[in-house]
Coordinates of C-alpha atoms and ligand atoms in Angstrom, one line a residue:
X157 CA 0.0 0.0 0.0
X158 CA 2.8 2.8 -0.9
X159 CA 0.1 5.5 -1.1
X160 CA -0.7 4.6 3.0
X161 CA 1.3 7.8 3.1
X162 CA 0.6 11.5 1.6
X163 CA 3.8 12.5 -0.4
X164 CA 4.5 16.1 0.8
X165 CA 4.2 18.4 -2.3
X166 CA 5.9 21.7 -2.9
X167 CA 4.6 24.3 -5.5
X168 CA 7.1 26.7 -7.5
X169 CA 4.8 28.0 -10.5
X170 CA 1.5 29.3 -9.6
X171 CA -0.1 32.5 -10.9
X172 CA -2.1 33.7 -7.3
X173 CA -4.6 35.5 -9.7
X174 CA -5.3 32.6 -11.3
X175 CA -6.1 30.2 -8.8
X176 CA -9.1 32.0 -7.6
X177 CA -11.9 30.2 -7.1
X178 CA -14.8 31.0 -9.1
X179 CA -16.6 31.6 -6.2
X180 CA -14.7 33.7 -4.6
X181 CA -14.9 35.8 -7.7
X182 CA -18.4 35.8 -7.9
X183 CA -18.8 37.2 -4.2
X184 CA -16.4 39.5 -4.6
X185 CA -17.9 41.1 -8.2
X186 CA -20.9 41.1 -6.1
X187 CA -19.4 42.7 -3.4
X188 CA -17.8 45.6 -5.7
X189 CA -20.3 45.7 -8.4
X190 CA -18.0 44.2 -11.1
X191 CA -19.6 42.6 -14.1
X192 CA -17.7 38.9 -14.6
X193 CA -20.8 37.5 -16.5
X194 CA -18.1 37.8 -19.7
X195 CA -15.4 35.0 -17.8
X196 CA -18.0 32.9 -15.6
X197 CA -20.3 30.7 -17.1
X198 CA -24.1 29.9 -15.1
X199 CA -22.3 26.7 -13.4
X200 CA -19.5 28.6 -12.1
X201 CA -16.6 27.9 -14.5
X202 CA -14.7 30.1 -16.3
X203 CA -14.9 31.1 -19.5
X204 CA -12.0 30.9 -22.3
X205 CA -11.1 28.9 -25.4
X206 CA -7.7 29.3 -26.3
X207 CA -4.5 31.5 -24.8
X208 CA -5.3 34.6 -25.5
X209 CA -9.0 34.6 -24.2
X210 CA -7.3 32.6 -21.0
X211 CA -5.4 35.6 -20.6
X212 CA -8.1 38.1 -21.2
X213 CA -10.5 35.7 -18.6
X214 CA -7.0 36.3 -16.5
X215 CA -7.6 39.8 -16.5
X216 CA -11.2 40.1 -16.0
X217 CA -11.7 37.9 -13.0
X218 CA -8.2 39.6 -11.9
X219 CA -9.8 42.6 -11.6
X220 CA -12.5 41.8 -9.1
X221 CA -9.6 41.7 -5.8
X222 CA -10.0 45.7 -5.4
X223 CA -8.5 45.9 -1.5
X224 CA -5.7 44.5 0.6
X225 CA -8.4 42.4 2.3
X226 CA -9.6 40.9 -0.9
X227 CA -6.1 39.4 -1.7
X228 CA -5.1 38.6 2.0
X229 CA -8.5 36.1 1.4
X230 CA -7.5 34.9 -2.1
X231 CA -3.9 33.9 -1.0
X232 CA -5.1 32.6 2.5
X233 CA -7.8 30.6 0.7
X234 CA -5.2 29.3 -1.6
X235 CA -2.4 28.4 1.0
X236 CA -5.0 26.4 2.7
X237 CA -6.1 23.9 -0.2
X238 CA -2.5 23.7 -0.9
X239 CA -1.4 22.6 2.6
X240 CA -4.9 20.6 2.5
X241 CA -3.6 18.3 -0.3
X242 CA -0.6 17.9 1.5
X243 CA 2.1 20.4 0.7
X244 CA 4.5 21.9 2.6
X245 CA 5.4 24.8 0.8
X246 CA 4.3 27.1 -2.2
X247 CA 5.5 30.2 -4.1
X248 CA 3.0 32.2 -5.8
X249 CA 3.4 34.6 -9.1
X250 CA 2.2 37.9 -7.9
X251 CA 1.2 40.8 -10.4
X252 CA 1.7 44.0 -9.8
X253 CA 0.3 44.7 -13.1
X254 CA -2.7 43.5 -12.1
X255 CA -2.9 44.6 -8.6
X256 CA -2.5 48.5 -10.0
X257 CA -5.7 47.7 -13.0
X258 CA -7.4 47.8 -9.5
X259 CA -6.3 50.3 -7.7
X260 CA -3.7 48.8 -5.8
X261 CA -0.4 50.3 -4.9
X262 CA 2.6 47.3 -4.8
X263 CA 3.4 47.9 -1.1
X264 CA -0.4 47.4 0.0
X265 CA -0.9 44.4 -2.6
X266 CA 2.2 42.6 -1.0
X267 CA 1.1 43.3 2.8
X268 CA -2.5 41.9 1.7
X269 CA -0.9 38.9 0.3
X270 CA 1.3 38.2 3.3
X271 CA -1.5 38.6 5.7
X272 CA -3.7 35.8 4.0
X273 CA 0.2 33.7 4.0
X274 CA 0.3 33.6 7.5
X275 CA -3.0 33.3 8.4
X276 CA -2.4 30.0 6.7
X277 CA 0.8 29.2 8.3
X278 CA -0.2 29.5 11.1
X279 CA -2.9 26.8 11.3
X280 CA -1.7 24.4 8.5
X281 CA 2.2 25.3 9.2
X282 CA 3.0 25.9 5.4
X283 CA 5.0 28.0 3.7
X284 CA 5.2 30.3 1.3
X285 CA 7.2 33.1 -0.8
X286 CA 6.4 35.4 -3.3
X287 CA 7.9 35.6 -7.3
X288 CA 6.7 39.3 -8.7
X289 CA 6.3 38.6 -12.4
X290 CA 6.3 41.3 -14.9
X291 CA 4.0 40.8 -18.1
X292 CA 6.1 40.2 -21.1
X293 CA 3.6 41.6 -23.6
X294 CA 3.1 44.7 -21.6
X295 CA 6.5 45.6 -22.8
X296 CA 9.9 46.1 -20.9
X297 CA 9.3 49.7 -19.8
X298 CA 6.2 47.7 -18.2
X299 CA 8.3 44.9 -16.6
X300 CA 11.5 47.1 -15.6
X301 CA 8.9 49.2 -13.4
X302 CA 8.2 46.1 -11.4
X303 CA 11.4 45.5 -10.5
X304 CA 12.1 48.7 -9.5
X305 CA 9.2 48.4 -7.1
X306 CA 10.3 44.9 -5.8
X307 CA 13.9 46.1 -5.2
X308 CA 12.6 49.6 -3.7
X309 CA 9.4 48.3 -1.4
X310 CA 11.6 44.9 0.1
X311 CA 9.2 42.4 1.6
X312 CA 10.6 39.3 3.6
X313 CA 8.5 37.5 1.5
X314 CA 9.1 38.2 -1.7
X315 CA 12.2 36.7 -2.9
X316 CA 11.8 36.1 -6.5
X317 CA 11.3 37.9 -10.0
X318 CA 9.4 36.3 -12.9
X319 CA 8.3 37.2 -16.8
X320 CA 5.0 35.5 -17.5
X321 CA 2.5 36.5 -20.2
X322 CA 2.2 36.0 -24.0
X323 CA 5.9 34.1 -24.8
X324 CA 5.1 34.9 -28.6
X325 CA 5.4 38.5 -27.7
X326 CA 8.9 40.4 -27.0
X327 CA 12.4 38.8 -27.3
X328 CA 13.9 37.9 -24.4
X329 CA 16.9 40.3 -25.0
X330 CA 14.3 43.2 -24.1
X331 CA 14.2 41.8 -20.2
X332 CA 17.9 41.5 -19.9
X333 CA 18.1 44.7 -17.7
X334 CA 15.2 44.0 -16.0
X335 CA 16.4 40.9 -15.3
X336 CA 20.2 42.2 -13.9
X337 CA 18.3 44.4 -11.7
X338 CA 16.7 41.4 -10.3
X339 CA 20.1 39.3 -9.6
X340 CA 22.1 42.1 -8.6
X341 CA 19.5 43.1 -5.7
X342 CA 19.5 39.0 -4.7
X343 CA 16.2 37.9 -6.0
X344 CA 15.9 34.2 -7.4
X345 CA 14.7 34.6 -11.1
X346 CA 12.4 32.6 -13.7
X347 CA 11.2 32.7 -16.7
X348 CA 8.4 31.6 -19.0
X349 CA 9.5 30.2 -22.1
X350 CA 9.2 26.7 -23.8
X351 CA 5.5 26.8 -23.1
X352 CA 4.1 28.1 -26.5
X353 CA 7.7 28.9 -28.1
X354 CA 10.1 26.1 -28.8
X355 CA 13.5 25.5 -28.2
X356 CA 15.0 28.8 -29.5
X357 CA 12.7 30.7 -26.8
X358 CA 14.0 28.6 -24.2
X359 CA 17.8 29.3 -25.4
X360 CA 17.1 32.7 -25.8
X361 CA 15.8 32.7 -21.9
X362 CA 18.8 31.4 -21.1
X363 CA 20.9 33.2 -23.0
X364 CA 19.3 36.8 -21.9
X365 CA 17.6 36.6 -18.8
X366 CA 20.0 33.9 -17.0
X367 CA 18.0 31.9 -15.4
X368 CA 18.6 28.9 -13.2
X369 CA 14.5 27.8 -13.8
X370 CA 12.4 28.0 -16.2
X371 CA 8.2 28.3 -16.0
X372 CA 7.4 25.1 -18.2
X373 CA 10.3 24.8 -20.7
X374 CA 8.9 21.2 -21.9
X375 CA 9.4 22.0 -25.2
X376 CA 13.3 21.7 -24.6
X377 CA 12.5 17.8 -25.3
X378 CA 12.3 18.9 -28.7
X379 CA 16.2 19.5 -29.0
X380 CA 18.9 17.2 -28.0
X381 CA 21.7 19.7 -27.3
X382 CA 19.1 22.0 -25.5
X383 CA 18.2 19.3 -23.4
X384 CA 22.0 18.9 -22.4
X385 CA 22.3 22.2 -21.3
X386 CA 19.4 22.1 -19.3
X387 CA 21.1 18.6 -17.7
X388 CA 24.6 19.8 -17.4
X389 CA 23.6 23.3 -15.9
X390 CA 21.2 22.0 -13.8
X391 CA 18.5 24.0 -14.8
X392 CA 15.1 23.4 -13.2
X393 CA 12.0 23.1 -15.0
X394 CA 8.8 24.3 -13.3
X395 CA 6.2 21.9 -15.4
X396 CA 2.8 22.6 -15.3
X397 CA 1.4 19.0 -17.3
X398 CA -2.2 19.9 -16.6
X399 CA -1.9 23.6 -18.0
X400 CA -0.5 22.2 -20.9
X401 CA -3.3 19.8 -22.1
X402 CA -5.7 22.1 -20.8
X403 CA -4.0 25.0 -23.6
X404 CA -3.3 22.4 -26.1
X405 CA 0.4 22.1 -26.0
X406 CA -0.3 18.5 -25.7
X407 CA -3.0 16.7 -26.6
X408 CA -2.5 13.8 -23.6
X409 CA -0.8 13.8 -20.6
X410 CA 0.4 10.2 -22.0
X411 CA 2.6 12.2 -24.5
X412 CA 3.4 14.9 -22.3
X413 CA 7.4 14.8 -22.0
X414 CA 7.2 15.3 -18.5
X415 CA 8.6 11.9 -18.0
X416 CA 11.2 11.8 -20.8
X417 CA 12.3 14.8 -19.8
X418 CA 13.3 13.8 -15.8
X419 CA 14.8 10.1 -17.5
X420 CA 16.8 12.2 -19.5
X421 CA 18.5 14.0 -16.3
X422 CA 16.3 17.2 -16.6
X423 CA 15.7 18.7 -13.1
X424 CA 11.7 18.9 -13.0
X425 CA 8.9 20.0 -10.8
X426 CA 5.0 19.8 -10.9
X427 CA 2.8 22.9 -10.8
X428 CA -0.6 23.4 -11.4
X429 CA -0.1 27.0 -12.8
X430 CA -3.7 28.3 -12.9
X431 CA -5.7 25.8 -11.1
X432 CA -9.0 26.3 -11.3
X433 CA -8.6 27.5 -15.2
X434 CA -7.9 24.4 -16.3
X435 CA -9.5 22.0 -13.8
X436 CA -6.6 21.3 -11.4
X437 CA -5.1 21.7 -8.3
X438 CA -1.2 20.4 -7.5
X439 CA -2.6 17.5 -5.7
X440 CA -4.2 16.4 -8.6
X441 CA -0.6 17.1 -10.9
X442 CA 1.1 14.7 -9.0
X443 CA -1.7 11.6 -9.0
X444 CA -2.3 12.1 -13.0
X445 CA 1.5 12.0 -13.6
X446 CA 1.9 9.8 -11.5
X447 CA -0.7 7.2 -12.5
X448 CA -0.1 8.1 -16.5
X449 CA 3.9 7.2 -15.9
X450 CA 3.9 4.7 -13.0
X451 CA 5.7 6.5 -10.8
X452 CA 6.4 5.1 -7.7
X453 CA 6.5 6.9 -3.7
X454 CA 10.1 7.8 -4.3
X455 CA 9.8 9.1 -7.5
X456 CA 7.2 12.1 -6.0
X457 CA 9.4 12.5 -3.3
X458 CA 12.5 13.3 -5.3
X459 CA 10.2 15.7 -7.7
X460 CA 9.2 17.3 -4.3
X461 CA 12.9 17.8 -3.2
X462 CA 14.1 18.9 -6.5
X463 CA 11.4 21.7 -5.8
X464 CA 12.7 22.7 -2.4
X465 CA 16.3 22.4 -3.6
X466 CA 15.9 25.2 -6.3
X467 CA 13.0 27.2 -4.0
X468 CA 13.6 31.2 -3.8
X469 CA 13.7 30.8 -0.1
X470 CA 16.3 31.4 2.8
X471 CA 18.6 28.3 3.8
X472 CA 16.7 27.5 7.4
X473 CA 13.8 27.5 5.8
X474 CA 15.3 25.3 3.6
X475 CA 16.7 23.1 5.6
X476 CA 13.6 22.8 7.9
X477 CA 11.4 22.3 4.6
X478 CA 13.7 19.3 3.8
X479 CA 13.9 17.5 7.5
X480 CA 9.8 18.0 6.8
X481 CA 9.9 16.2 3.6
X482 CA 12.2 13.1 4.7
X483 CA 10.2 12.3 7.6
X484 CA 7.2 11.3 5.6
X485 CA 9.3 8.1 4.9
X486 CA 9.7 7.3 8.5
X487 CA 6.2 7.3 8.9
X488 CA 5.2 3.1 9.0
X489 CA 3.0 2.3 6.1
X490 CA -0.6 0.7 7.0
Ligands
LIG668 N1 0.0 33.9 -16.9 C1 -0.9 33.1 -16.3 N2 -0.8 31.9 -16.7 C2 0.1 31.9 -17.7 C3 0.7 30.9 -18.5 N3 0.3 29.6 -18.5 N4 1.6 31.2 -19.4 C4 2.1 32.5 -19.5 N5 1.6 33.5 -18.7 C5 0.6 33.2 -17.8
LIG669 ZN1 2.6 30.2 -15.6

């Protein structure tokens, strides 16, 4: 009986605007008289058919956390299913972008988000950092503007900067500065890329931006010496399989190179993105993947590691999060 136990789970890629439940933005539209009927269907699901109009659904339902209060609930309701389906730590894309559509000043979007954090922490003992993400097809003036308010506005929580958004928009050579900015002030940095672009995008991330992880990459599988590089420098892949279906990169998780990708030596992770978009949750990441590709107790446990190994977090925590994670072994199987 090897699933007796609960394999902890850690999270590395997940959009916090994304993974609100579509009840929660119902109320709140209610709440501040925001019209959602566009992105929510009558049996509470949202709305969207391909990437773009996911990230125009993104935007909408985005728009409906209006206070501090409203995000301290999102990220508090969040942390809880995480730690609920067993994980022990999670990192969140935050927005700034789309905090400020809403009124939002960084500094008060932040301190709502970290309230909700620790409310969670403190009755479920998870924990959690934050990765602001600028939006690539808003443009580099766009994305340098967040990093300037990361690095001006410090939080203890936020530790990592990110470029999400439309990967067929912008070369990556337009972030490098942004990106400098980022390492030189001692954030951890990722990148989108390899998700709708191929292996050129990834190398280009790489290349430009410097990055030790990458937000999906999978299409790296595509490209033999790429795949090296991502072996030999260790490069950790945040994979999102259920995104990927769910947007038609793949059209089965049974040919999703998820699995090829960790036999060849890549370093990956499982993520679930934007949840509730695409009918997912992390829990659920690592039972598909690991039902699909027969992967045993061990094999979850070493994808959970990997995660805590390359996490945007402080070396006690660290350490702690890994003592955590090896002691679900000692627990005696039923
Ligand atoms: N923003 C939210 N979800 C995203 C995804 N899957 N790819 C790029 N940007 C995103
Ligand atoms: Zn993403």
């Amino acid at each position: 009986m090897s699933d007796a136990i609960t394999v902890p789970k850690a999270e590395l890629h997940c959009h916090i605007e994304g993974a609100a439940p579509p009840t929660l933005v119902k109320r709140l539209a209610e709440k501040h008289g925001t019209d959602v009927s566009s992105v929510l269907n009558g049996s509470g699901k949202y709305i969207w058919s391909d990437f773009t109009t996911f990230l125009k659904a993104y935007d909408t339902a985005s728009s409906v956390f209006k206070t501090p209060a409203d995000y301290a609930l999102l990220a508090e309701t969040y942390f809880r299913m995480l730690a609920a389906e067993g994980a022990i730590y999670g990192e969140i894309f935050i927005s700034p972008d789309h905090a400020k559509a809403a009124g939002l000043s960084y500094r008060s979007y932040v301190e709502g988000l970290a309230a909700g954090m620790e409310r969670a922490k403190t009755d479920t003992a998870i924990e959690g950092r934050m990765i602001a993400i600028g939006v690539r097809h808003f443009g580099s003036a766009s994305v340098e503007r967040i990093v300037k308010e990361v690095i001006g506005n410090p939080h203890p929580l936020v530790t990592g900067f990110g470029l999400a958004g439309d990967e067929r928009s912008g070369h990556p050579a337009n972030f490098a500065k942004a990106f400098r900015m980022a390492a030189e002030a001692g954030l951890g940095t990722t990148a989108h890329a390899g998700e709708f672009g191929g292996p050129d995008s990834v190398t280009a991330a790489l290349e430009f931006l410097r990055v030790k992880r990458l937000g999906h990459g999978v299409r790296a599988i595509e490209d033999k010496e790429l795949l090296k590089r991502l072996v030999d420098e260790e490069i950790v892949l945040e994979v999102c399989p259920g995104s990927n279906i769910a947007l038609g990169v793949y059209t089965h998780l049974r040919f999703h190179p998820v699995n090829m990708l960790r036999k060849e030596g890549v370093k990956i992770t499982l993520n679930s993105d934007d949840p509730p978009f695409f009918g997912t949750t992390l829990g659920k990441e690592y039972s598909s993947v690991t039902e699909t590709f027969g992967w045993s107790f061990d094999d979850q446990m070493d994808v959970t590691r990997t995660a805590i190994e390359a996490a945007f977090c402080d070396e006690p925590t660290r350490n702690r999060l890994l003592v955590r994670l090896e002691s679900a072994k000692q627990v005696p199987m039923a």
